Structure formats: C-alpha cells, structure tokens
Short mmCIF file of C-alpha atoms and ligand atoms in Angstrom, two decimals:
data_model
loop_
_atom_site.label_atom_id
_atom_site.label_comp_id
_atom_site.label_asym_id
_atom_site.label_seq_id
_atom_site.Cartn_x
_atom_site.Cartn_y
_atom_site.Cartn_z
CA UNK A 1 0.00 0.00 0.00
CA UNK A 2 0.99 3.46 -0.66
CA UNK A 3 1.95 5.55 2.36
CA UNK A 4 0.11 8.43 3.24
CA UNK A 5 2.51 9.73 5.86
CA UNK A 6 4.15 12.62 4.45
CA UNK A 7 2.67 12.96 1.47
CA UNK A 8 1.24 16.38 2.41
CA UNK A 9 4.46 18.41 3.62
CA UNK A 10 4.50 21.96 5.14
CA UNK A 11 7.99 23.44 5.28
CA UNK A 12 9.10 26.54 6.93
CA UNK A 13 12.44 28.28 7.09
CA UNK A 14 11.42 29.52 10.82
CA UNK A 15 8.40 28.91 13.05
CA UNK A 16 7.41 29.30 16.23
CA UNK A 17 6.59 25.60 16.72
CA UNK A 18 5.63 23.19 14.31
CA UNK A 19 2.79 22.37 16.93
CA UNK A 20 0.96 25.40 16.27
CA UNK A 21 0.91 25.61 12.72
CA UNK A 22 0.30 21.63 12.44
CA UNK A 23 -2.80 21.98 15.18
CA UNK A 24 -4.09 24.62 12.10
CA UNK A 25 -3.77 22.52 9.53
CA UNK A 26 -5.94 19.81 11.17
CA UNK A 27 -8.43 22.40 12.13
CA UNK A 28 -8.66 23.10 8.64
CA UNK A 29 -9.22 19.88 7.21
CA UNK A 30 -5.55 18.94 6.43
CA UNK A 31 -5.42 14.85 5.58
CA UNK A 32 -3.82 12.07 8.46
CA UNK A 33 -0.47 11.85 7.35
CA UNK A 34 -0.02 15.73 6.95
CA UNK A 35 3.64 16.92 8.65
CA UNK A 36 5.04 20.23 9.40
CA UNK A 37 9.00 20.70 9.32
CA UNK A 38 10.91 23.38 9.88
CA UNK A 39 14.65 24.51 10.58
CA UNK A 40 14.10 26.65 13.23
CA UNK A 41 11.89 26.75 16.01
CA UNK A 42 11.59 30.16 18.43
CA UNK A 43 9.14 28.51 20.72
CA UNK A 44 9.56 25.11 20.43
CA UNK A 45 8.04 23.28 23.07
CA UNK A 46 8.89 20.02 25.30
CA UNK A 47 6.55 17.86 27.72
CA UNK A 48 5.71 19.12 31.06
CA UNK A 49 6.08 23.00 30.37
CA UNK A 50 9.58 22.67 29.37
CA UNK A 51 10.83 24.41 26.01
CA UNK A 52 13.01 22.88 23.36
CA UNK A 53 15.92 24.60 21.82
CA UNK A 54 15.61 24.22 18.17
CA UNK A 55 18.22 25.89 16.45
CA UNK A 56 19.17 26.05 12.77
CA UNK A 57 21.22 22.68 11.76
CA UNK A 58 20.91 21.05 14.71
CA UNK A 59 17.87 18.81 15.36
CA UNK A 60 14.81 17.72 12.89
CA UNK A 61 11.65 19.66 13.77
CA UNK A 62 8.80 17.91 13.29
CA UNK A 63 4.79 17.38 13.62
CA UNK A 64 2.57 14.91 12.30
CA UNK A 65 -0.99 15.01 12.33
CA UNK A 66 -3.09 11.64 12.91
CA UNK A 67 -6.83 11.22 13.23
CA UNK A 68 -6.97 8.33 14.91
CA UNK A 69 -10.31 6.96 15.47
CA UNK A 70 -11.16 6.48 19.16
CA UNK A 71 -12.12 7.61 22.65
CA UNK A 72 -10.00 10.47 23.87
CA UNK A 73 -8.69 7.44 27.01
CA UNK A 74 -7.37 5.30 24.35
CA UNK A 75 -5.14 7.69 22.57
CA UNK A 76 -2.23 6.98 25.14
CA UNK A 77 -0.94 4.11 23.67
CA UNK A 78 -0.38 6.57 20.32
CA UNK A 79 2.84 7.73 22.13
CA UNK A 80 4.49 4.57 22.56
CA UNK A 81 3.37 4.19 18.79
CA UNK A 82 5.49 7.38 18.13
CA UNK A 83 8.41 6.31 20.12
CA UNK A 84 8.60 2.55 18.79
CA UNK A 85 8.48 4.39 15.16
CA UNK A 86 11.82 6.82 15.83
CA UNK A 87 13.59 4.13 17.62
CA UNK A 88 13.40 1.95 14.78
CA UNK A 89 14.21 4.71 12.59
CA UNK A 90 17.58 5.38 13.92
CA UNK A 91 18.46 1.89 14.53
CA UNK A 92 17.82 1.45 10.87
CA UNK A 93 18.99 4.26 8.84
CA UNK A 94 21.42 5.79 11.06
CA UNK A 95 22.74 2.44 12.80
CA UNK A 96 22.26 3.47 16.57
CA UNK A 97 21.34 1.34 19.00
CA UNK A 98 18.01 3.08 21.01
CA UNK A 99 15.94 2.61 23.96
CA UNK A 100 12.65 4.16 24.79
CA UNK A 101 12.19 5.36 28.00
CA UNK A 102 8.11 5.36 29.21
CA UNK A 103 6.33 7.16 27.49
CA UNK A 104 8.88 7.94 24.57
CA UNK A 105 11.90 9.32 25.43
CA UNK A 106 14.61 7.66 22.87
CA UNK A 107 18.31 7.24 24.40
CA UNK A 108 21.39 6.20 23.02
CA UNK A 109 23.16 4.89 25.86
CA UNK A 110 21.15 6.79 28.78
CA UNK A 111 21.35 9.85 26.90
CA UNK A 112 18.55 11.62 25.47
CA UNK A 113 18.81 11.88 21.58
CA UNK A 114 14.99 12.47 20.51
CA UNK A 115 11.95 13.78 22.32
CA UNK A 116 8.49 13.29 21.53
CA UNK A 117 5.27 15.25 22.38
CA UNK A 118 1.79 14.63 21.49
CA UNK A 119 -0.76 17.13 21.91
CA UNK A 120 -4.53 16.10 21.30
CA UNK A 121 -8.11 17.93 20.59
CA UNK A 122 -11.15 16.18 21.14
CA UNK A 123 -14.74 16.67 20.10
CA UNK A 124 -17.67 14.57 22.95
CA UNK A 125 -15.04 12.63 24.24
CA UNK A 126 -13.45 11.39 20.73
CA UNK A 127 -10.20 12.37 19.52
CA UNK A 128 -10.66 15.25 16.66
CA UNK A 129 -6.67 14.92 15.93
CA UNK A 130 -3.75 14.13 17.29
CA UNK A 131 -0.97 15.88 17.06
CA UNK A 132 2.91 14.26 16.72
CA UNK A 133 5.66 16.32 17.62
CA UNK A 134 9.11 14.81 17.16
CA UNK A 135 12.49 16.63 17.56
CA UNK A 136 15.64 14.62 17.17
CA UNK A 137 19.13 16.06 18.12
CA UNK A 138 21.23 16.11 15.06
CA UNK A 139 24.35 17.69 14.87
CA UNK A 140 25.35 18.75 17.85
CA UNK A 141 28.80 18.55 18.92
CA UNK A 142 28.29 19.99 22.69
CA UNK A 143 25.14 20.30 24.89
CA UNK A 144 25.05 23.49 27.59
CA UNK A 145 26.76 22.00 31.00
CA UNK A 146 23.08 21.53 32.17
CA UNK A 147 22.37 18.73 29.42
CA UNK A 148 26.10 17.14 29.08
CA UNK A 149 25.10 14.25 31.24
CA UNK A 150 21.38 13.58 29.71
CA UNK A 151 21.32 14.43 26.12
CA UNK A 152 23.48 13.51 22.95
CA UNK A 153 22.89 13.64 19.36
CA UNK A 154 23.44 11.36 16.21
CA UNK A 155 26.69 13.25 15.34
CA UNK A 156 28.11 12.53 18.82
CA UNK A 157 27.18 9.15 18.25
CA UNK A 158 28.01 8.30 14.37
CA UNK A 159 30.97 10.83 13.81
CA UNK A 160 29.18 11.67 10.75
CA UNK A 161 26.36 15.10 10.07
CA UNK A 162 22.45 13.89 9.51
CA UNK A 163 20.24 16.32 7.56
CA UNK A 164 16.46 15.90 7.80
CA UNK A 165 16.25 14.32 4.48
CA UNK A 166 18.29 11.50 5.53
CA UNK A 167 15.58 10.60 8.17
CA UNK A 168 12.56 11.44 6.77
CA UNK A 169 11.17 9.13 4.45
CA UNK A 170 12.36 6.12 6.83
CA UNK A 171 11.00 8.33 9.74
CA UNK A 172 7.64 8.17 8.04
CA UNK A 173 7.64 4.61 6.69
CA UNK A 174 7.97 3.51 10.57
CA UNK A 175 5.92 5.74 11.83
CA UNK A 176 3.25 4.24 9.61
CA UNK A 177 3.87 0.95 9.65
CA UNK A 178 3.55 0.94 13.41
CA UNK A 179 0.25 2.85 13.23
CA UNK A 180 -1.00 0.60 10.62
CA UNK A 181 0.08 -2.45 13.33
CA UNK A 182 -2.38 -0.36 15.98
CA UNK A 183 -5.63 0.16 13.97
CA UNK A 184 -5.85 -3.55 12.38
CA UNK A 185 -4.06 -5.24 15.87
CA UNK A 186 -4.99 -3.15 18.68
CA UNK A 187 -3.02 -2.23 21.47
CA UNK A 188 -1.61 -5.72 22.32
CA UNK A 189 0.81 -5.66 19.67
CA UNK A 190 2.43 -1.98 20.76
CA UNK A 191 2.39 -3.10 24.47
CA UNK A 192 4.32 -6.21 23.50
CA UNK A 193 6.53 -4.35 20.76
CA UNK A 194 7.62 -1.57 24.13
CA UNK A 195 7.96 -4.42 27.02
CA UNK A 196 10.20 -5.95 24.16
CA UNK A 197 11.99 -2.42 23.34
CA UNK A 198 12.16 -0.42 26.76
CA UNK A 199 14.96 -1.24 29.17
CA UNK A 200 12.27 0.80 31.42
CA UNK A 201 9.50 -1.56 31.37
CA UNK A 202 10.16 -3.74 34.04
CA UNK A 203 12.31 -4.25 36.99
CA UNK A 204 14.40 -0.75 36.40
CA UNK A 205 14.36 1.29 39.85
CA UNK A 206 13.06 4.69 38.33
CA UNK A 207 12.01 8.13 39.81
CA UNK A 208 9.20 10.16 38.72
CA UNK A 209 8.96 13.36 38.90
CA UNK A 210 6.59 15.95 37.65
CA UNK A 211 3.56 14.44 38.78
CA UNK A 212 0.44 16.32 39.60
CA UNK A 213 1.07 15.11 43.69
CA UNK A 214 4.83 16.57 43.57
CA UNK A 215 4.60 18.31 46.00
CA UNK A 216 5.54 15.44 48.59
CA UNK A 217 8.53 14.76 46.43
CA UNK A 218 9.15 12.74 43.15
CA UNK A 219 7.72 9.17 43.29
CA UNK A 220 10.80 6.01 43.89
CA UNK A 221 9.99 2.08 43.19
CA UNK A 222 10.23 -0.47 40.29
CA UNK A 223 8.55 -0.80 36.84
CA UNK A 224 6.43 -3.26 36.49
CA UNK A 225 5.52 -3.20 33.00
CA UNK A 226 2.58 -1.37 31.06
CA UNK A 227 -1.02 -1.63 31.56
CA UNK A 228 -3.49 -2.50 28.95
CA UNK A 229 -3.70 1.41 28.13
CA UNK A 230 0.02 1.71 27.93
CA UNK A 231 0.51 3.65 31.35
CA UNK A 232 3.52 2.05 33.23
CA UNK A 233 3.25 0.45 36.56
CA UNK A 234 5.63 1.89 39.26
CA UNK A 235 5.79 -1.10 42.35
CA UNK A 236 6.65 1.57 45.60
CA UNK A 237 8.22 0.81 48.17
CA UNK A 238 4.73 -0.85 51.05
CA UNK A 239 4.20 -3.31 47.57
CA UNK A 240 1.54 -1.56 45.79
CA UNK A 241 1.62 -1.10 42.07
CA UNK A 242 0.42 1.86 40.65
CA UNK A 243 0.12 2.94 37.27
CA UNK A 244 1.64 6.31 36.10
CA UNK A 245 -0.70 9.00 34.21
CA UNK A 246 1.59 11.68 33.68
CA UNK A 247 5.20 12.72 34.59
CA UNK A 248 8.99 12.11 33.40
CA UNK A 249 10.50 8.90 34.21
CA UNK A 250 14.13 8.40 35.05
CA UNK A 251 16.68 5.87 36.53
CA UNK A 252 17.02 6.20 40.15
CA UNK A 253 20.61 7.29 41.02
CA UNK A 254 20.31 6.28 44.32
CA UNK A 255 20.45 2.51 43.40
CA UNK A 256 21.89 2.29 40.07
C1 BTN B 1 10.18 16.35 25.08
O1 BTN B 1 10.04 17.15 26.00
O2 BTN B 1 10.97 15.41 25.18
C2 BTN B 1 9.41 16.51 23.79
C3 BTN B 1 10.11 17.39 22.81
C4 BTN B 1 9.37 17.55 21.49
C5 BTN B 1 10.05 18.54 20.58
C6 BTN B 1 9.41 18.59 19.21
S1 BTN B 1 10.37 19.50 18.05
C7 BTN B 1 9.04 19.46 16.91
C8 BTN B 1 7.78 19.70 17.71
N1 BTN B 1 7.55 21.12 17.88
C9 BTN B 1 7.65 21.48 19.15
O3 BTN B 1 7.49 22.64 19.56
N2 BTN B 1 7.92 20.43 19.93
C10 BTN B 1 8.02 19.21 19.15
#
C-alpha cells in the first residue's frame, strides 16, 4: 500500500513551533499523514512545560498530524506508537542502538537523543486529531553544561552530520507501519513491541517526577511493566503497584 505519511508536507524556514501551525492545519481539514517541518523553532516546546531549543542545523523539527479513530482514554498508547516508530528509525537508517524510555523518550546509551510530544483535541469525548511532535538532536557537537550528562545527538554518536532528508522518508515509513500495526491489531501488539523495546519496562528502579502530587517529592519504586492502556506500573516501596498517568521517568541514582 501506498503511504500516506508525508505525502502532504508543510515546510518553513522559521516557526514558532511546528505544533501550532500543524494543530491549524488539522483544524482546517488537512489529511492524516499531513507533517510540518521546519529549521528553526523560536518557541519550540517540550513535555511538562519545558521548552526545546531548536536551532538552525541542529535537530529535525517535526509534527505529524493523525486522526486516529477512538475515545480520547485510548489515545495513550499513540505515544508509545510514536516512540517505537523513531527508535526503529535510527536503529535502521542511522545504525544506533536506542531505547525508549516510558512514554517515549529515545536514548542512546542513557542519553537523550529524541523527544516526543503529542498534543490532542477532542470533540464529545473522541479524539478530533492528534498531534505528533518529534524533535531529534542532530548535529550537535556539545550540549550546555546543564544537558552534558542527559542528552546527545546522532553526530556525537556516528561521527558523521544527519540532515532531515536523511531521516525522513524512513521516519515516516515507521511511523506508519507501526500505526497501521495499531488500527488492524490493537493495542496488544504496541504493548508487547515496548515491554520488548524499553529497558524501562520492568524491573528498572526509576524516579518520577513531575507528577500532579509533587509536592511530597518525586515518586521512587520499580517498573512493572505497562497496563493495557500503555501507562507504566511503578511497584513503591509498602508493595503496591500503581500505574503512572503523567510525569517524566528516570533511573534512580540512588540505586543504580
Ligand atoms: C520532550 O520534551 O521530550 C518533547 C520534545 C518535542 C520537541 C518537538 S520539536 C518538533 C515539535 N515542535 C515542538 O514545539 N515540539 C516538538
């Protein structure tokens, strides 16, 4: 089958964020499949509130829009979707080896080298569009001292400079043929493609922080693998397992 990912492609010299102008585009009647690039971002933004620097050269900018249809509760699983797509993306065509990190964080090593944010509208409880954010650090040589430890990029990694056109038709073939997987499968598939995938999944000691409770400190305990949803199970430390809605998973230095 022909793919339809890609096939209607917005590029802009600068933008504010691809979100934005990609969240228009659906509004407007844009197909599934439509993406938004661009080499610059001046508000680019991250999960949680954070931003993400997007400067000129150094990372692919990207959104996708899907139109996925389901209840607004079963989109979840759409991120792992995203983040099993990139990982096998830069396995493949730029020869990394990747983990995913709940809900999509890629690493190379246990540095960050892609984020992924997806941003939904919904009309009575169904999901209007979905909207696929993907940055991936490119060509960056250095990271500010803040990132150093936590982020990297594929020219750290390979020795060699990526350009967006070297990722983006296999970027889009994975990203389809994983979505493809999730509207004839279901969710089983995806859950057993990230338990397979993640390093995270089960029996890492993680902390999570960001949660909406924070304020009595970040959450400690084990993973315990993904619900049927695709929210991960955190086993604290009395024995009960609780499944995690929101927040940003990492490995707990205090036991590493
Ligand atoms: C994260 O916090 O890890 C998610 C980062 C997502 C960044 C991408 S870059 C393309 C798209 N436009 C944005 O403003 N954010 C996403």
């Amino acid at each position: 089958m022909a793919r339809t990912f890609g096939r209607t492609a917005f590029h802009f010299p600068s933008l504010d964020t691809t979100m934005r102008r990609a969240a228009e585009l659906a509004r407007d009647g844009s197909p599934e499949g439509t993406i938004v690039t661009a080499d610059s971002q001046s508000a680019g933004r991250g999960r949680l509130g954070r931003n993400w620097i997007s400067e000129p050269g150094l990372g692919l900018y990207l959104s996708l829009v899907l139109r996925p249809d389901c209840q607004a509760d079963a989109a979840p699983v759409l991120t792992l979707i995203a983040g099993l797509g990139v990982k096998e993306t830069l396995e493949r065509a730029a020869g990394v080896r990747c983990d995913l990190r709940w809900p999509n964080d890629i690493l190379v090593g246990e540095k960050k080298c892609c984020g992924i944010l997806v941003e939904m509208e919904t009309e009575q409880q169904r999901v209007a569009h979905v909207i696929v954010g993907i940055g991936i650090n490119l060509n960056h040589l250095a990271f500010p001292p803040e990132l150093t430890e936590i982020a990297t990029s594929l020219r750290i990694e390979t020795g060699r400079e990526w350009s967006r056109e070297d990722l983006l038709d296999p970027l889009m073939d994975s990203l389809e043929s994983c979505y493809e997987l999730h509207r004839m499968r279901g969710n089983d598939p995806i859950l057993d493609a990230f338990h397979q995938e993640s390093s995270f999944a089960i029996g890492r000691r993680v902390v999570v922080e960001g949660l909406p409770a924070d304020a009595a400190g970040p959450l400690r305990g084990v993973t315990a693998g993904l619900d049927s949803r695709g929210m991960l199970l955190l086993r604290t430390a009395d024995g009960t397992v609780a499944p995690i809605l929101a927040g940003s998973v990492r490995a707990d230095p205090c036991t590493m």
